[in-house]
């Protein structure tokens, strides 16, 4: 069983080898990938193309070129082993390269890119030279088997189903793209609401009141979200509401901060001053804060 | 007649895979109609309607059915690839949910700590002086710099990327050990479910070590069984040198599996392999020396060693000890059914996979010990490795063993299962040389294995993220929570008053500071070792807040709130009433909120 399978593979490889004119296509592809990544890194901020190219340059190419340099012929490592081992070995090689860089050059955006590109180019060159010295029939050819099985030839319906599978993959690809696009265009939505005491710090809040004198506190809002939002600000003592600010419109990441004066009740009791943040058009507060102050004697 | 049946089965297999892909597409459409807003959600499984989860389960089931159809009837040599791609696509979607739903981090602890260690590299160009496993942080940093992705996004993406690394590593072993496409396919089918629980979604170097483990097995097999030239062993040597910088458990597992192979070779009765047994010493020496030289330079070496000795000497129990579990169950007065469901959801997948391995281990035992027949060396080596690591995992339920969680160790055993059982299961289940009733029996067992794999895969999806199903609220760390931590760090009054939170929150500050900076900050002001608030916030019948020691700030996250008010409202350190009392407690000003994090300032401090 095993021998038969190996023989079949040998004949498939030979057939593929005869058909293949370019024995260095894989290496050229990876070197091209490196150069494209370099261009992308220095020309775009972040893009799907850059993520894919970067991912391949860290998680696939370093191992692949090493294996190509070490095993220039197809007999010492099978196509499946070569491709699957490339991933794990890339993790190993990338890690060791960055480890060496960390304690010598230091890790910077330039060294991160440079060191991995240098490795791929150097190993790609070694692999190319070793492959050049390998007899042509022994050189590895990365090409899926195109020999149709007898049953495939007999079944026309099977062809339609195969087409259906390809169509389903395309549909899947489109939906994946849509999900990624939508997710990359959303932003976290929340609002920060805070009180600051003296010196603009989260401390030194007024503890006591004096008759006829207001207490002073700094109040702030930071809006996070794609769309602008309008806020109203009130404070409440003993179920009585007082407006502090109306229609404060904030954009994503925008901050509003203001020092406000509060007039507590003239009572010896400790009283709770509640600050309500309302989103425009909403009856109930979006969030609340409170301070406790001792009453006037 | 038989050919007709074969044709029909081939068509159904393909049709199943098409429907599976369409089901997944529909699930993706549903997911894109409900994008996340980055704020805390207690249960990610409730973020989408049940239709989404049904579609996901259908896609997984059809993926496995398609694979099995192709494996056992072999309509085309690589027809099974479509099925495995479908399963991997579904699992990738599940692992990407934190990124798709705009989480700042997937996990409240590990992710933020490792983010801090990676941030240190961005800031200073090299790892923190106390970072004894820097490679995953270096990789994450470089990946972020090369792709232009935010480092936080990279931290969330890495577990998904390492799931793919695990699959590729398993494929390498499968391709190295057997030339039959069917065996390789079955091994991949066994490797594809998400069997590592919440480890699959968290940035943990231990989990990454598990993902790399099949690669170690593959290279041992390749270099030691195939008698390669020294030059051909170069990748293996690189791998051995790399492991000590990855994680100590990757070293222990690599030494364990190498010794298992060495001992198997030494015991081989025909003496065919016995002469090669000494070859296993070289890898152990390389990895041992590299690890010793590296690891002993760190302070953590001494503390780890002391902890390990203590765990045997004075019965030091781990944070996940069995006694701890039982006491929690008693406190919460859980019903037996709830306890059982928690055990199934937490350990079910591991037990199921180790059960599959158990069948092969028993078979190996019978062959070697009772029938005196030699089995392939890798079966014996992997069996002994799985038994040893399972035993250590069980032992860690009673002793600390510096493991933190038994699953951390058992995951190495689970990662070996597909490689161990793939070939043997295929030989047992395939129709070759079978006649009459044996064929019917084999078909039945195939169906049982299919059901087991489909159930494992679906269960794997539902335990990959922390949720109330496994007795935890979502461990999501939101941007709103991060904003709150930043506020406190920037605006806290400069005094020596302590900072409290319901859980011990020392990790949390890592979300805004590099590890070296954080260490320096804590040296200057120990208050930033955030303390755990006293149980029930110290509330007693007539006194308020008496148990706080020099209190300054108290923060409560949405995660902590959910833990004590929604998931464990009874029997915990806090109750929902405690949180209500905090709102009316005149000793605490409520000074900051971002929705997911609320900060309180002690009244009597001014």
Short mmCIF file of N, CA and C in Angstrom, two decimals, chain B residues 476-597:
data_model
loop_
_atom_site.label_atom_id
_atom_site.label_comp_id
_atom_site.label_asym_id
_atom_site.label_seq_id
_atom_site.Cartn_x
_atom_site.Cartn_y
_atom_site.Cartn_z
N UNK B 476 -13.39 39.33 28.91
CA UNK B 476 -13.11 40.49 28.05
C UNK B 476 -12.58 41.68 28.85
N UNK B 477 -11.56 42.30 28.33
CA UNK B 477 -11.03 43.56 28.89
C UNK B 477 -11.38 44.61 27.85
N UNK B 478 -12.27 45.53 28.21
CA UNK B 478 -12.76 46.46 27.18
C UNK B 478 -11.93 47.74 27.12
N UNK B 479 -12.10 48.47 26.03
CA UNK B 479 -11.42 49.76 25.89
C UNK B 479 -11.89 50.73 26.98
N UNK B 480 -13.16 50.59 27.37
CA UNK B 480 -13.71 51.46 28.41
C UNK B 480 -12.99 51.19 29.74
N UNK B 481 -12.71 49.92 29.99
CA UNK B 481 -11.98 49.56 31.21
C UNK B 481 -10.56 50.12 31.15
N UNK B 482 -9.96 50.00 29.99
CA UNK B 482 -8.59 50.50 29.81
C UNK B 482 -8.54 52.02 30.00
N UNK B 483 -9.59 52.70 29.50
CA UNK B 483 -9.66 54.16 29.66
C UNK B 483 -9.73 54.52 31.15
N UNK B 484 -10.47 53.74 31.91
CA UNK B 484 -10.61 53.98 33.35
C UNK B 484 -9.28 53.82 34.08
N UNK B 485 -8.54 52.77 33.70
CA UNK B 485 -7.23 52.53 34.32
C UNK B 485 -6.29 53.69 33.98
N UNK B 486 -6.36 54.16 32.74
CA UNK B 486 -5.51 55.28 32.32
C UNK B 486 -5.86 56.52 33.15
N UNK B 487 -7.16 56.75 33.34
CA UNK B 487 -7.61 57.91 34.12
C UNK B 487 -7.01 57.87 35.53
N UNK B 488 -7.12 56.71 36.17
CA UNK B 488 -6.63 56.60 37.54
C UNK B 488 -5.11 56.79 37.58
N UNK B 489 -4.45 56.17 36.62
CA UNK B 489 -2.99 56.27 36.59
C UNK B 489 -2.54 57.73 36.42
N UNK B 490 -3.28 58.48 35.59
CA UNK B 490 -2.88 59.87 35.31
C UNK B 490 -3.36 60.85 36.36
N UNK B 491 -4.53 60.56 36.95
CA UNK B 491 -5.16 61.57 37.82
C UNK B 491 -5.16 61.25 39.31
N UNK B 492 -4.67 60.06 39.68
CA UNK B 492 -4.73 59.70 41.11
C UNK B 492 -3.94 60.71 41.94
N UNK B 493 -4.49 61.07 43.10
CA UNK B 493 -3.81 62.01 43.99
C UNK B 493 -2.49 61.39 44.45
N UNK B 494 -1.48 62.21 44.58
CA UNK B 494 -0.17 61.67 44.94
C UNK B 494 -0.07 61.49 46.45
N UNK B 495 -0.64 60.45 46.94
CA UNK B 495 -0.51 60.11 48.36
C UNK B 495 -0.17 58.62 48.46
N UNK B 496 -0.08 58.11 49.69
CA UNK B 496 0.33 56.71 49.82
C UNK B 496 -0.86 55.81 50.13
N UNK B 497 -2.06 56.31 49.82
CA UNK B 497 -3.23 55.53 50.18
C UNK B 497 -3.44 54.38 49.18
N UNK B 498 -3.94 53.28 49.71
CA UNK B 498 -4.02 52.06 48.91
C UNK B 498 -5.15 52.09 47.89
N UNK B 499 -4.97 51.28 46.86
CA UNK B 499 -5.99 51.15 45.81
C UNK B 499 -6.56 49.74 45.90
N UNK B 500 -7.85 49.66 45.88
CA UNK B 500 -8.52 48.36 46.06
C UNK B 500 -9.42 48.03 44.87
N UNK B 501 -9.66 46.74 44.73
CA UNK B 501 -10.60 46.25 43.73
C UNK B 501 -11.11 44.89 44.20
N UNK B 502 -12.31 44.45 43.83
CA UNK B 502 -12.82 43.18 44.35
C UNK B 502 -11.89 41.99 44.09
N UNK B 503 -11.39 41.83 42.85
CA UNK B 503 -10.36 40.82 42.58
C UNK B 503 -9.02 41.50 42.86
N UNK B 504 -8.00 40.69 43.08
CA UNK B 504 -6.67 41.29 43.22
C UNK B 504 -6.28 41.83 41.84
N UNK B 505 -6.05 43.12 41.74
CA UNK B 505 -5.95 43.72 40.41
C UNK B 505 -4.56 44.11 39.97
N UNK B 506 -3.54 43.42 40.52
CA UNK B 506 -2.17 43.80 40.19
C UNK B 506 -1.89 43.77 38.69
N UNK B 507 -2.55 42.84 37.99
CA UNK B 507 -2.30 42.69 36.55
C UNK B 507 -2.81 43.87 35.73
N UNK B 508 -3.92 44.44 36.22
CA UNK B 508 -4.67 45.36 35.39
C UNK B 508 -3.87 46.55 34.88
N UNK B 509 -2.97 47.03 35.72
CA UNK B 509 -2.20 48.21 35.36
C UNK B 509 -1.29 47.94 34.14
N UNK B 510 -1.04 46.66 33.88
CA UNK B 510 -0.22 46.28 32.73
C UNK B 510 -0.85 46.70 31.41
N UNK B 511 -2.14 47.02 31.45
CA UNK B 511 -2.80 47.40 30.20
C UNK B 511 -2.39 48.79 29.72
N UNK B 512 -1.75 49.56 30.61
CA UNK B 512 -1.38 50.92 30.20
C UNK B 512 0.12 51.22 30.34
N UNK B 513 0.87 50.26 30.88
CA UNK B 513 2.30 50.52 31.11
C UNK B 513 3.17 49.35 30.65
N UNK B 514 4.36 49.66 30.18
CA UNK B 514 5.33 48.62 29.87
C UNK B 514 5.81 47.99 31.17
N UNK B 515 6.28 46.76 31.10
CA UNK B 515 6.59 46.02 32.34
C UNK B 515 7.71 46.66 33.16
N UNK B 516 8.73 47.18 32.51
CA UNK B 516 9.85 47.80 33.23
C UNK B 516 9.35 49.06 33.95
N UNK B 517 8.56 49.87 33.26
CA UNK B 517 8.00 51.11 33.85
C UNK B 517 7.11 50.78 35.03
N UNK B 518 6.35 49.72 34.88
CA UNK B 518 5.43 49.31 35.95
C UNK B 518 6.21 48.90 37.19
N UNK B 519 7.30 48.15 36.97
CA UNK B 519 8.11 47.72 38.11
C UNK B 519 8.70 48.93 38.83
N UNK B 520 9.15 49.89 38.05
CA UNK B 520 9.74 51.10 38.63
C UNK B 520 8.69 51.88 39.42
N UNK B 521 7.50 51.99 38.83
CA UNK B 521 6.41 52.71 39.50
C UNK B 521 6.08 52.07 40.85
N UNK B 522 6.08 50.75 40.87
CA UNK B 522 5.74 50.05 42.11
C UNK B 522 6.85 50.14 43.14
N UNK B 523 8.07 50.26 42.66
CA UNK B 523 9.18 50.45 43.61
C UNK B 523 9.05 51.80 44.29
N UNK B 524 8.62 52.80 43.50
CA UNK B 524 8.48 54.15 44.05
C UNK B 524 7.24 54.25 44.93
N UNK B 525 6.18 53.59 44.54
CA UNK B 525 4.93 53.68 45.29
C UNK B 525 4.23 52.31 45.32
N UNK B 526 4.39 51.58 46.42
CA UNK B 526 3.82 50.22 46.50
C UNK B 526 2.28 50.19 46.40
N UNK B 527 1.64 51.37 46.49
CA UNK B 527 0.18 51.39 46.39
C UNK B 527 -0.29 50.82 45.05
N UNK B 528 0.61 50.86 44.03
CA UNK B 528 0.21 50.38 42.70
C UNK B 528 0.22 48.86 42.58
N UNK B 529 0.60 48.20 43.70
CA UNK B 529 0.28 46.77 43.79
C UNK B 529 -1.18 46.72 44.25
N UNK B 530 -2.07 46.84 43.34
CA UNK B 530 -3.49 47.00 43.69
C UNK B 530 -3.92 45.86 44.62
N UNK B 531 -4.63 46.21 45.70
CA UNK B 531 -5.01 45.20 46.68
C UNK B 531 -6.42 44.68 46.45
N UNK B 532 -6.68 43.49 46.97
CA UNK B 532 -8.04 42.94 46.90
C UNK B 532 -8.87 43.56 48.03
N UNK B 533 -10.04 44.06 47.70
CA UNK B 533 -10.90 44.69 48.72
C UNK B 533 -11.35 43.64 49.72
N UNK B 534 -11.58 44.05 50.98
CA UNK B 534 -12.05 43.06 51.96
C UNK B 534 -13.41 42.49 51.53
N UNK B 535 -13.67 41.27 51.95
CA UNK B 535 -14.92 40.61 51.56
C UNK B 535 -16.11 41.50 51.92
N UNK B 536 -17.07 41.55 51.06
CA UNK B 536 -18.29 42.36 51.23
C UNK B 536 -17.96 43.83 51.48
N UNK B 537 -16.83 44.28 50.96
CA UNK B 537 -16.33 45.64 51.14
C UNK B 537 -16.23 46.01 52.62
N UNK B 538 -16.08 44.99 53.45
CA UNK B 538 -15.92 45.23 54.89
C UNK B 538 -17.21 45.61 55.58
N UNK B 539 -18.34 45.46 54.94
CA UNK B 539 -19.60 45.88 55.57
C UNK B 539 -19.99 44.92 56.69
N UNK B 540 -20.28 45.52 57.85
CA UNK B 540 -20.78 44.77 59.00
C UNK B 540 -22.12 45.38 59.38
N UNK B 541 -22.90 44.74 60.26
CA UNK B 541 -24.23 45.28 60.55
C UNK B 541 -24.27 46.76 60.92
N UNK B 542 -23.33 47.23 61.76
CA UNK B 542 -23.42 48.61 62.22
C UNK B 542 -22.26 49.49 61.76
N UNK B 543 -21.31 48.92 61.12
CA UNK B 543 -20.15 49.74 60.73
C UNK B 543 -19.92 49.63 59.23
N UNK B 544 -19.36 50.65 58.70
CA UNK B 544 -19.13 50.65 57.26
C UNK B 544 -17.64 50.73 56.95
N UNK B 545 -17.21 49.86 56.09
CA UNK B 545 -15.83 49.95 55.58
C UNK B 545 -14.75 49.86 56.61
N UNK B 546 -14.91 49.07 57.66
CA UNK B 546 -13.89 49.08 58.72
C UNK B 546 -12.66 48.25 58.37
N UNK B 547 -12.75 47.40 57.42
CA UNK B 547 -11.63 46.50 57.17
C UNK B 547 -10.65 47.00 56.11
N UNK B 548 -10.94 48.10 55.48
CA UNK B 548 -9.98 48.65 54.53
C UNK B 548 -8.78 49.19 55.31
N UNK B 549 -7.60 48.98 54.77
CA UNK B 549 -6.40 49.49 55.43
C UNK B 549 -5.88 50.68 54.62
N UNK B 550 -5.95 51.86 55.23
CA UNK B 550 -5.49 53.09 54.58
C UNK B 550 -6.06 53.24 53.16
N UNK B 551 -7.40 53.21 53.03
CA UNK B 551 -7.97 53.18 51.67
C UNK B 551 -7.89 54.52 50.96
N UNK B 552 -7.65 54.48 49.68
CA UNK B 552 -7.62 55.70 48.86
C UNK B 552 -8.64 55.59 47.74
N UNK B 553 -8.49 54.56 46.92
CA UNK B 553 -9.39 54.36 45.79
C UNK B 553 -9.92 52.93 45.80
N UNK B 554 -11.08 52.80 45.20
CA UNK B 554 -11.66 51.48 45.00
C UNK B 554 -12.19 51.48 43.58
N UNK B 555 -11.86 50.47 42.81
CA UNK B 555 -12.48 50.40 41.48
C UNK B 555 -13.21 49.08 41.31
N UNK B 556 -14.28 49.13 40.56
CA UNK B 556 -15.07 47.94 40.27
C UNK B 556 -15.23 47.86 38.76
N UNK B 557 -14.81 46.73 38.19
CA UNK B 557 -14.95 46.57 36.74
C UNK B 557 -16.27 45.86 36.42
N UNK B 558 -16.68 45.97 35.17
CA UNK B 558 -17.91 45.30 34.74
C UNK B 558 -17.75 43.79 34.88
N UNK B 559 -16.52 43.31 34.68
CA UNK B 559 -16.24 41.88 34.80
C UNK B 559 -16.43 41.41 36.23
N UNK B 560 -15.90 42.21 37.20
CA UNK B 560 -16.04 41.84 38.61
C UNK B 560 -17.50 41.90 39.03
N UNK B 561 -18.16 42.94 38.55
CA UNK B 561 -19.57 43.10 38.87
C UNK B 561 -20.37 41.89 38.37
N UNK B 562 -20.10 41.50 37.12
CA UNK B 562 -20.83 40.37 36.54
C UNK B 562 -20.54 39.08 37.29
N UNK B 563 -19.29 38.93 37.73
CA UNK B 563 -18.90 37.70 38.43
C UNK B 563 -19.73 37.52 39.70
N UNK B 564 -19.87 38.64 40.46
CA UNK B 564 -20.53 38.52 41.75
C UNK B 564 -22.04 38.78 41.71
N UNK B 565 -22.51 39.44 40.67
CA UNK B 565 -23.95 39.72 40.67
C UNK B 565 -24.72 38.82 39.71
N UNK B 566 -24.06 38.37 38.62
CA UNK B 566 -24.80 37.56 37.65
C UNK B 566 -24.41 36.09 37.67
N UNK B 567 -23.11 35.81 37.73
CA UNK B 567 -22.68 34.40 37.61
C UNK B 567 -22.69 33.71 38.97
N UNK B 568 -22.11 34.35 39.97
CA UNK B 568 -22.08 33.77 41.32
C UNK B 568 -22.70 34.74 42.33
N UNK B 569 -24.01 34.98 42.25
CA UNK B 569 -24.60 35.95 43.19
C UNK B 569 -24.61 35.45 44.63
N UNK B 570 -24.40 34.14 44.80
CA UNK B 570 -24.39 33.60 46.17
C UNK B 570 -23.09 32.85 46.42
N UNK B 571 -22.62 32.97 47.62
CA UNK B 571 -21.47 32.16 48.03
C UNK B 571 -20.12 32.75 47.69
N UNK B 572 -20.09 33.94 47.07
CA UNK B 572 -18.81 34.53 46.72
C UNK B 572 -18.34 35.51 47.79
N UNK B 573 -17.25 36.20 47.55
CA UNK B 573 -16.72 37.18 48.51
C UNK B 573 -17.59 38.42 48.55
N UNK B 574 -18.38 38.61 47.48
CA UNK B 574 -19.28 39.77 47.43
C UNK B 574 -20.65 39.30 46.97
N UNK B 575 -21.65 40.04 47.33
CA UNK B 575 -23.01 39.72 46.90
C UNK B 575 -23.57 40.94 46.15
N UNK B 576 -24.65 40.77 45.41
CA UNK B 576 -25.24 41.93 44.72
C UNK B 576 -25.60 43.06 45.69
N UNK B 577 -25.97 42.69 46.92
CA UNK B 577 -26.33 43.70 47.92
C UNK B 577 -25.13 44.58 48.30
N UNK B 578 -23.95 43.96 48.30
CA UNK B 578 -22.74 44.73 48.64
C UNK B 578 -22.53 45.86 47.63
N UNK B 579 -22.77 45.55 46.37
CA UNK B 579 -22.58 46.58 45.33
C UNK B 579 -23.65 47.67 45.47
N UNK B 580 -24.85 47.28 45.89
CA UNK B 580 -25.91 48.29 46.10
C UNK B 580 -25.56 49.18 47.29
N UNK B 581 -25.01 48.56 48.34
CA UNK B 581 -24.67 49.33 49.54
C UNK B 581 -23.55 50.34 49.25
N UNK B 582 -22.68 49.96 48.34
CA UNK B 582 -21.58 50.86 47.97
C UNK B 582 -22.13 52.18 47.41
N UNK B 583 -23.24 52.11 46.71
CA UNK B 583 -23.84 53.29 46.09
C UNK B 583 -24.37 54.27 47.13
N UNK B 584 -24.74 53.75 48.29
CA UNK B 584 -25.30 54.65 49.32
C UNK B 584 -24.36 54.83 50.51
N UNK B 585 -23.15 54.30 50.35
CA UNK B 585 -22.17 54.39 51.43
C UNK B 585 -21.55 55.79 51.45
N UNK B 586 -21.79 56.60 52.49
CA UNK B 586 -21.27 57.97 52.50
C UNK B 586 -19.75 58.06 52.68
N UNK B 587 -19.08 56.91 52.77
CA UNK B 587 -17.62 56.94 52.88
C UNK B 587 -16.94 56.94 51.52
N UNK B 588 -17.71 56.74 50.48
CA UNK B 588 -17.10 56.64 49.14
C UNK B 588 -17.75 57.61 48.15
N UNK B 589 -16.92 58.49 47.55
CA UNK B 589 -17.38 59.32 46.44
C UNK B 589 -17.30 58.48 45.18
N UNK B 590 -18.29 58.58 44.33
CA UNK B 590 -18.21 57.91 43.02
C UNK B 590 -17.69 58.95 42.03
N UNK B 591 -16.43 58.83 41.62
CA UNK B 591 -15.80 59.94 40.91
C UNK B 591 -15.54 59.70 39.42
N UNK B 592 -15.63 58.47 39.00
CA UNK B 592 -15.33 58.20 37.58
C UNK B 592 -16.15 57.01 37.10
N UNK B 593 -16.61 57.10 35.88
CA UNK B 593 -17.22 55.93 35.25
C UNK B 593 -17.00 55.97 33.74
N UNK B 594 -16.75 54.78 33.21
CA UNK B 594 -16.68 54.68 31.75
C UNK B 594 -17.69 53.62 31.29
N UNK B 595 -18.59 53.28 32.17
CA UNK B 595 -19.54 52.21 31.87
C UNK B 595 -19.00 50.86 32.32
N UNK B 596 -17.75 50.57 31.98
CA UNK B 596 -17.17 49.27 32.32
C UNK B 596 -16.23 49.33 33.50
N UNK B 597 -15.97 50.54 33.98
CA UNK B 597 -15.13 50.67 35.17
C UNK B 597 -15.58 51.89 35.96
#
